[in-house]
CSV table of C-alpha atoms in Angstrom, one decimal:
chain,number,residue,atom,x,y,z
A,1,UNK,CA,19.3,-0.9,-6.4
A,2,UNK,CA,16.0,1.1,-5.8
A,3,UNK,CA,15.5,1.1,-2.2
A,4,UNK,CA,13.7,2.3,1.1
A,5,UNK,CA,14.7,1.8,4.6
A,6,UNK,CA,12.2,2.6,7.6
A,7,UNK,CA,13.5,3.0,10.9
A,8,UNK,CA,12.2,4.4,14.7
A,9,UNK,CA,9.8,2.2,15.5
A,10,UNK,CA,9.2,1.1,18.7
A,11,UNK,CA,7.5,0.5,21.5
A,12,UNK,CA,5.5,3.7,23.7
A,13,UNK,CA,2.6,4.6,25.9
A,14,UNK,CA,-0.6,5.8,24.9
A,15,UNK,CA,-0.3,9.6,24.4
A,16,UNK,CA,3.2,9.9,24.0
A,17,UNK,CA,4.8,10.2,20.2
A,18,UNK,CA,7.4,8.7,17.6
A,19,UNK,CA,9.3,10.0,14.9
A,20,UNK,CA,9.3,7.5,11.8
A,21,UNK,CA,12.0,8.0,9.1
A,22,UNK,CA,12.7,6.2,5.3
A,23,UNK,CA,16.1,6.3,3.7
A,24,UNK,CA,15.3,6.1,-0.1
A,25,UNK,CA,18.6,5.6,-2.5
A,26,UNK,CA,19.1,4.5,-6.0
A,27,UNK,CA,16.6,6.7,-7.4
A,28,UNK,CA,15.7,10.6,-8.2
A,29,UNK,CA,14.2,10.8,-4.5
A,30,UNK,CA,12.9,14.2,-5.0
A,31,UNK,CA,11.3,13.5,-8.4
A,32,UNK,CA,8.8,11.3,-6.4
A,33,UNK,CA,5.4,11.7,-4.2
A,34,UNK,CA,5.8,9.4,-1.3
A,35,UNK,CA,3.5,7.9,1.5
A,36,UNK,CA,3.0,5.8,4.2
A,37,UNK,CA,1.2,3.0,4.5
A,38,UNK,CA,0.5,0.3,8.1
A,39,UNK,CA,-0.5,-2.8,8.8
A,40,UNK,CA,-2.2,-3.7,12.3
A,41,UNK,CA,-1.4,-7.3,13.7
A,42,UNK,CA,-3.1,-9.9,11.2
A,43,UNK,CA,-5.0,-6.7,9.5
A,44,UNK,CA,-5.2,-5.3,5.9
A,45,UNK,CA,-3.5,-2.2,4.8
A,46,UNK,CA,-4.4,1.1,5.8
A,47,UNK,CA,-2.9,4.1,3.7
A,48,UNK,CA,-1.8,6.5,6.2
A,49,UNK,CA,-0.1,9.9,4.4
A,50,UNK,CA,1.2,11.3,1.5
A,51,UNK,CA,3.7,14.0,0.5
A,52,UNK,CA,4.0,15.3,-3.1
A,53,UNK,CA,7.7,15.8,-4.7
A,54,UNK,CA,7.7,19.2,-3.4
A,55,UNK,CA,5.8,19.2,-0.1
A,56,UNK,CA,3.4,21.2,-1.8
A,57,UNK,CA,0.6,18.5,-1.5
A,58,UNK,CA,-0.3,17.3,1.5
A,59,UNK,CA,-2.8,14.1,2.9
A,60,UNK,CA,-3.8,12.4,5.6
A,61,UNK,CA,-6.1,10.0,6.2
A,62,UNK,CA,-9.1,10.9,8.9
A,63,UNK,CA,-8.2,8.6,11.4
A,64,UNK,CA,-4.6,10.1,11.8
A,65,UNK,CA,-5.5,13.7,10.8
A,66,UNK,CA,-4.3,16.2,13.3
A,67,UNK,CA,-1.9,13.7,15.1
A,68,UNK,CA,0.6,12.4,12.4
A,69,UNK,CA,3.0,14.8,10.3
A,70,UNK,CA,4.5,14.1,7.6
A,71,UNK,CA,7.3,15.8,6.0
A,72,UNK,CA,10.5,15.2,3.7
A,73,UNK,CA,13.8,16.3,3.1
A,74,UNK,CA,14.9,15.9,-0.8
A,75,UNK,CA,18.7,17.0,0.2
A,76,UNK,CA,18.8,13.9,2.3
A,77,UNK,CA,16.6,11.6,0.5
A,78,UNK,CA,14.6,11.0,3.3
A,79,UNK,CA,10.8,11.2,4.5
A,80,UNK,CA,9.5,11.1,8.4
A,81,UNK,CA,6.1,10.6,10.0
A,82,UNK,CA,5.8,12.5,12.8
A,83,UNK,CA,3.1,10.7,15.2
A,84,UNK,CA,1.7,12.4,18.3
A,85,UNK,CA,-1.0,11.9,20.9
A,86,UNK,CA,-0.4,8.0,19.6
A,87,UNK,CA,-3.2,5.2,20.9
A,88,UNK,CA,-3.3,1.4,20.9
A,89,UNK,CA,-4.8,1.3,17.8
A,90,UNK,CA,-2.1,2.8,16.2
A,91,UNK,CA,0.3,-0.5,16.9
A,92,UNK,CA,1.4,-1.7,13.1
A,93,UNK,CA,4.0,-2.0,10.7
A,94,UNK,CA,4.7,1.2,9.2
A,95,UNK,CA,5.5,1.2,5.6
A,96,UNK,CA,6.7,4.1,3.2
A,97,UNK,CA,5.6,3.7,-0.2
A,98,UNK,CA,6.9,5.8,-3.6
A,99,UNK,CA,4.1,5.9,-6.2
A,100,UNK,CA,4.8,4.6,-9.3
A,101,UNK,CA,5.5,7.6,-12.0
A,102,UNK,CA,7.6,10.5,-11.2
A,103,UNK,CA,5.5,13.8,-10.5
A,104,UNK,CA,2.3,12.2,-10.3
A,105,UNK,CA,0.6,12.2,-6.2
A,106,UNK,CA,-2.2,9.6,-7.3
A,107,UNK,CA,-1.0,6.4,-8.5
A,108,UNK,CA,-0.4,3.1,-7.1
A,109,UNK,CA,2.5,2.3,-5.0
A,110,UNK,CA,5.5,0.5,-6.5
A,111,UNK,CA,8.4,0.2,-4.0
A,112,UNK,CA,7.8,-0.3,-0.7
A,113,UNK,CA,10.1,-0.6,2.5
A,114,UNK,CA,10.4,-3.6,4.9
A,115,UNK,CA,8.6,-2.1,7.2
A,116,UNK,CA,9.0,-0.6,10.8
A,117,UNK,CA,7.0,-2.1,14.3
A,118,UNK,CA,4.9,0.9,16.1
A,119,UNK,CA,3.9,-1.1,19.5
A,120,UNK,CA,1.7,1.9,21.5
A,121,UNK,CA,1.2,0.0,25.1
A,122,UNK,CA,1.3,1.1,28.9
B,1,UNK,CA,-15.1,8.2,1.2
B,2,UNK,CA,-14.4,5.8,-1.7
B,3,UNK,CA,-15.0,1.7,0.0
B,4,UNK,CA,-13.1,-1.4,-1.5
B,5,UNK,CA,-15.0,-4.9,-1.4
B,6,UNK,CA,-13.0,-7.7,-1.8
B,7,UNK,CA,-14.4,-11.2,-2.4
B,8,UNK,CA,-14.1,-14.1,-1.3
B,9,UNK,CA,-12.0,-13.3,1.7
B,10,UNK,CA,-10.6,-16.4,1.6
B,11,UNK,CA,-9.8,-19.2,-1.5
B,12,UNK,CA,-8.5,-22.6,-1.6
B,13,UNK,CA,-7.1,-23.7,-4.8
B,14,UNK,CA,-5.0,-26.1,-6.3
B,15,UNK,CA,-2.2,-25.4,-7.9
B,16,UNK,CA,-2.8,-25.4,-11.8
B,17,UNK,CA,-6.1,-23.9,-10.6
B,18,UNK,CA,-7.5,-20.5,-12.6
B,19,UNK,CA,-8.5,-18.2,-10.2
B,20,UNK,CA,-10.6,-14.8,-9.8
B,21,UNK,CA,-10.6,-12.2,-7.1
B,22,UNK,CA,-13.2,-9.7,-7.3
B,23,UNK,CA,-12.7,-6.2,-6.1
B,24,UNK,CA,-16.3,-3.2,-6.1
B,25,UNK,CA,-15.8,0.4,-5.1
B,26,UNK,CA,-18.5,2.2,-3.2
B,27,UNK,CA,-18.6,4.9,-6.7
B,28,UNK,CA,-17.1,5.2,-9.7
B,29,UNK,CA,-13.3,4.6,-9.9
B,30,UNK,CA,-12.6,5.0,-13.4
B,31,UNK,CA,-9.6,2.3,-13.7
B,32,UNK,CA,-7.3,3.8,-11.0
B,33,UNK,CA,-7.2,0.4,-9.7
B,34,UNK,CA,-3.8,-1.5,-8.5
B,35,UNK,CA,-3.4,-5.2,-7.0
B,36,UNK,CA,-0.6,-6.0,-4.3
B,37,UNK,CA,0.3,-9.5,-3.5
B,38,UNK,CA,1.3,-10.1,0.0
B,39,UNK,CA,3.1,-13.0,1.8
B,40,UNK,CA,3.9,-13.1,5.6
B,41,UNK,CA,6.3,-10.7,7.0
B,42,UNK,CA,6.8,-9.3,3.7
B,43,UNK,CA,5.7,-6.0,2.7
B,44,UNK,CA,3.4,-5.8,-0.8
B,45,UNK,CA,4.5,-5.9,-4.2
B,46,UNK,CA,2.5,-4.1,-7.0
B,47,UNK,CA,1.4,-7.0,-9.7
B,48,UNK,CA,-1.6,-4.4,-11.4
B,49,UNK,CA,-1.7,-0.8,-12.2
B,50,UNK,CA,-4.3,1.3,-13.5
B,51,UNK,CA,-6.7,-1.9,-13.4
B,52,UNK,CA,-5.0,-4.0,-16.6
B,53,UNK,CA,-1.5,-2.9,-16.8
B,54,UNK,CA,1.0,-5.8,-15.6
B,55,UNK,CA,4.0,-4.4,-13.6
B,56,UNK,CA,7.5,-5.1,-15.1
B,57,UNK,CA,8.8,-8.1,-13.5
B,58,UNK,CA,5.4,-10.0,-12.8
B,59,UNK,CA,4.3,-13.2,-14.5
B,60,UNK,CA,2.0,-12.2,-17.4
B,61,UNK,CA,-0.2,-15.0,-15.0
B,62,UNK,CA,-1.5,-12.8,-13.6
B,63,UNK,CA,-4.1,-10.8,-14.9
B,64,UNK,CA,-6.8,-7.5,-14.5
B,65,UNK,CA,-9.6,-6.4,-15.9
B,66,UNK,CA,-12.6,-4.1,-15.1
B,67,UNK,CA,-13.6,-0.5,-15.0
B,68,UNK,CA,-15.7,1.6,-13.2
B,69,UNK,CA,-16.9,-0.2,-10.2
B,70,UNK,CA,-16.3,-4.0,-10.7
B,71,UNK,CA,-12.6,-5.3,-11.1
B,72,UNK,CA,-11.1,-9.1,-11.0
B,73,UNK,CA,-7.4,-9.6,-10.5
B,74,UNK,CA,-7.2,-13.2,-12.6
B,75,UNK,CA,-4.4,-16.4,-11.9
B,76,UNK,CA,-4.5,-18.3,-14.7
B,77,UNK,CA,-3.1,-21.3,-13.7
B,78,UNK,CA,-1.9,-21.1,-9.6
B,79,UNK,CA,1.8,-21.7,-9.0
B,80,UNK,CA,2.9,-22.6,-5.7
B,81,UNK,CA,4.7,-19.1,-5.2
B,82,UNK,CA,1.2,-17.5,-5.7
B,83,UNK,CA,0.1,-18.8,-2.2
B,84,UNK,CA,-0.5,-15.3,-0.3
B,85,UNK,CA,-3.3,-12.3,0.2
B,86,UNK,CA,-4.2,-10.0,-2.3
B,87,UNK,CA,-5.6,-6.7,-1.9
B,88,UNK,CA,-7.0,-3.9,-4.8
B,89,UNK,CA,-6.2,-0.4,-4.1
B,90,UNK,CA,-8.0,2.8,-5.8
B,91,UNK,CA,-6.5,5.5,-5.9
B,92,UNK,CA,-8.9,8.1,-7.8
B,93,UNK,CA,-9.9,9.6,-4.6
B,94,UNK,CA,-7.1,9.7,-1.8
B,95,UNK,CA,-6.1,5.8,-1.6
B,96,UNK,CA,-7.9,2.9,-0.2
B,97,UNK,CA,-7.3,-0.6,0.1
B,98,UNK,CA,-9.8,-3.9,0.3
B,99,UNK,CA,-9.9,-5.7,2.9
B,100,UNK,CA,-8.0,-8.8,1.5
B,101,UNK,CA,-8.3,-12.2,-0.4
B,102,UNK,CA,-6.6,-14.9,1.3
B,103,UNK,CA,-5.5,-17.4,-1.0
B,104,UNK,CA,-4.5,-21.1,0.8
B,105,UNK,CA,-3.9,-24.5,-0.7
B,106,UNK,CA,-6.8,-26.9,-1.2
């Protein structure tokens, strides 16, 4: 079964940071650019970051731009957001994404996880 | 920045009803346009790709058009399981998503 798996969300104060990861299995992780994706409490969806097959592409969105990482690790099927100098408009669900066709960065997102809480609060 | 207009926000419809969501871009988008259904607590699912293409697995339903800078995401005929928000996504330039098209029973 295609599937991702976020996890290390949480709750934090203003400033300090979180490390989010996604387990993907049952398919050719490292054939596949990958994102993330968040939803503020009763908000749309904001597209966050995203990370070509081979790390070589690389983008962020401006309101996270110098603040977030993200980063992946094909031998372990897995891709992280790092998130620093986090603020209270950050709180959401955090979702990773894999876009649709293999090798391709822009395309539409076709499995998503469940979702991980990010709660930034003194 | 490419901008993603979705209207209406919200839509009550019966079921049986046909129904039409309308998504603009801000410029020219060619057709890299998806459409995501949403329910609560849930995270999306891709029904539309590259504005017309139906996603393996969806009802054929549902429904795009458009090209450009105007796209509808169609219902033919509501089922109750189709109760949720939609959203459009372009992705021609980074990604962006509308804001959102609540759709509630009448």
């Amino acid at each position: 079964e295609v599937q991702l798996v976020e996890s290390g969300g949480g709750l934090v104060k203003p400033g300090g940071s979180l490390r989010l990861s996604c387990a993907a299995s049952g398919f050719t992780f490292s054939s596949y650019s990958m994102n993330w994706v968040r939803q503020a409490p009763g908000k749309g969806l904001e597209w966050v970051s995203s990370i070509s097959s081979s790390s070589s592409y690389i983008y962020y969105a401006d309101s996270v731009k110098g603040r977030f990482t993200i980063s992946r690790d094909n031998a372990k099927n897995s891709l992280y957001l790092q998130m620093n100098s986090l603020r209270a408009e950050d709180t959401a669900v955090y979702y990773c994404a894999r876009v649709l066709i293999t090798m391709i960065v822009a395309d539409a997102f076709d499995i998503w996880g469940q979702g991980t809480m990010v709660t930034v609060s003194s | 920045d490419i901008q993603m207009t979705q209207s209406p926000s919200t839509l009550s419809a019966s079921v049986g009803d046909r129904v039409t969501i309308t998504c603009r871009a801000s410029q020219s988008i060619s057709s890299w346009l998806a459409w995501y259904q949403q329910k609560p607590g849930k995270a999306p699912k891709l029904l539309i790709y590259k504005a017309s293409s139906l996603e393996s697995g969806v009802p054929s339903r549902f429904s795009g058009s458009g090209s450009g800078t105007e796209f509808t995401l169609t219902i033919s005929s509501l089922q109750p399981d189709d109760f949720a928000t939609y959203y459009c996504q372009q992705y021609n330039s980074l990604w962006t998503f509308g804001q959102g098209t609540k759709v509630e029973i009448k």
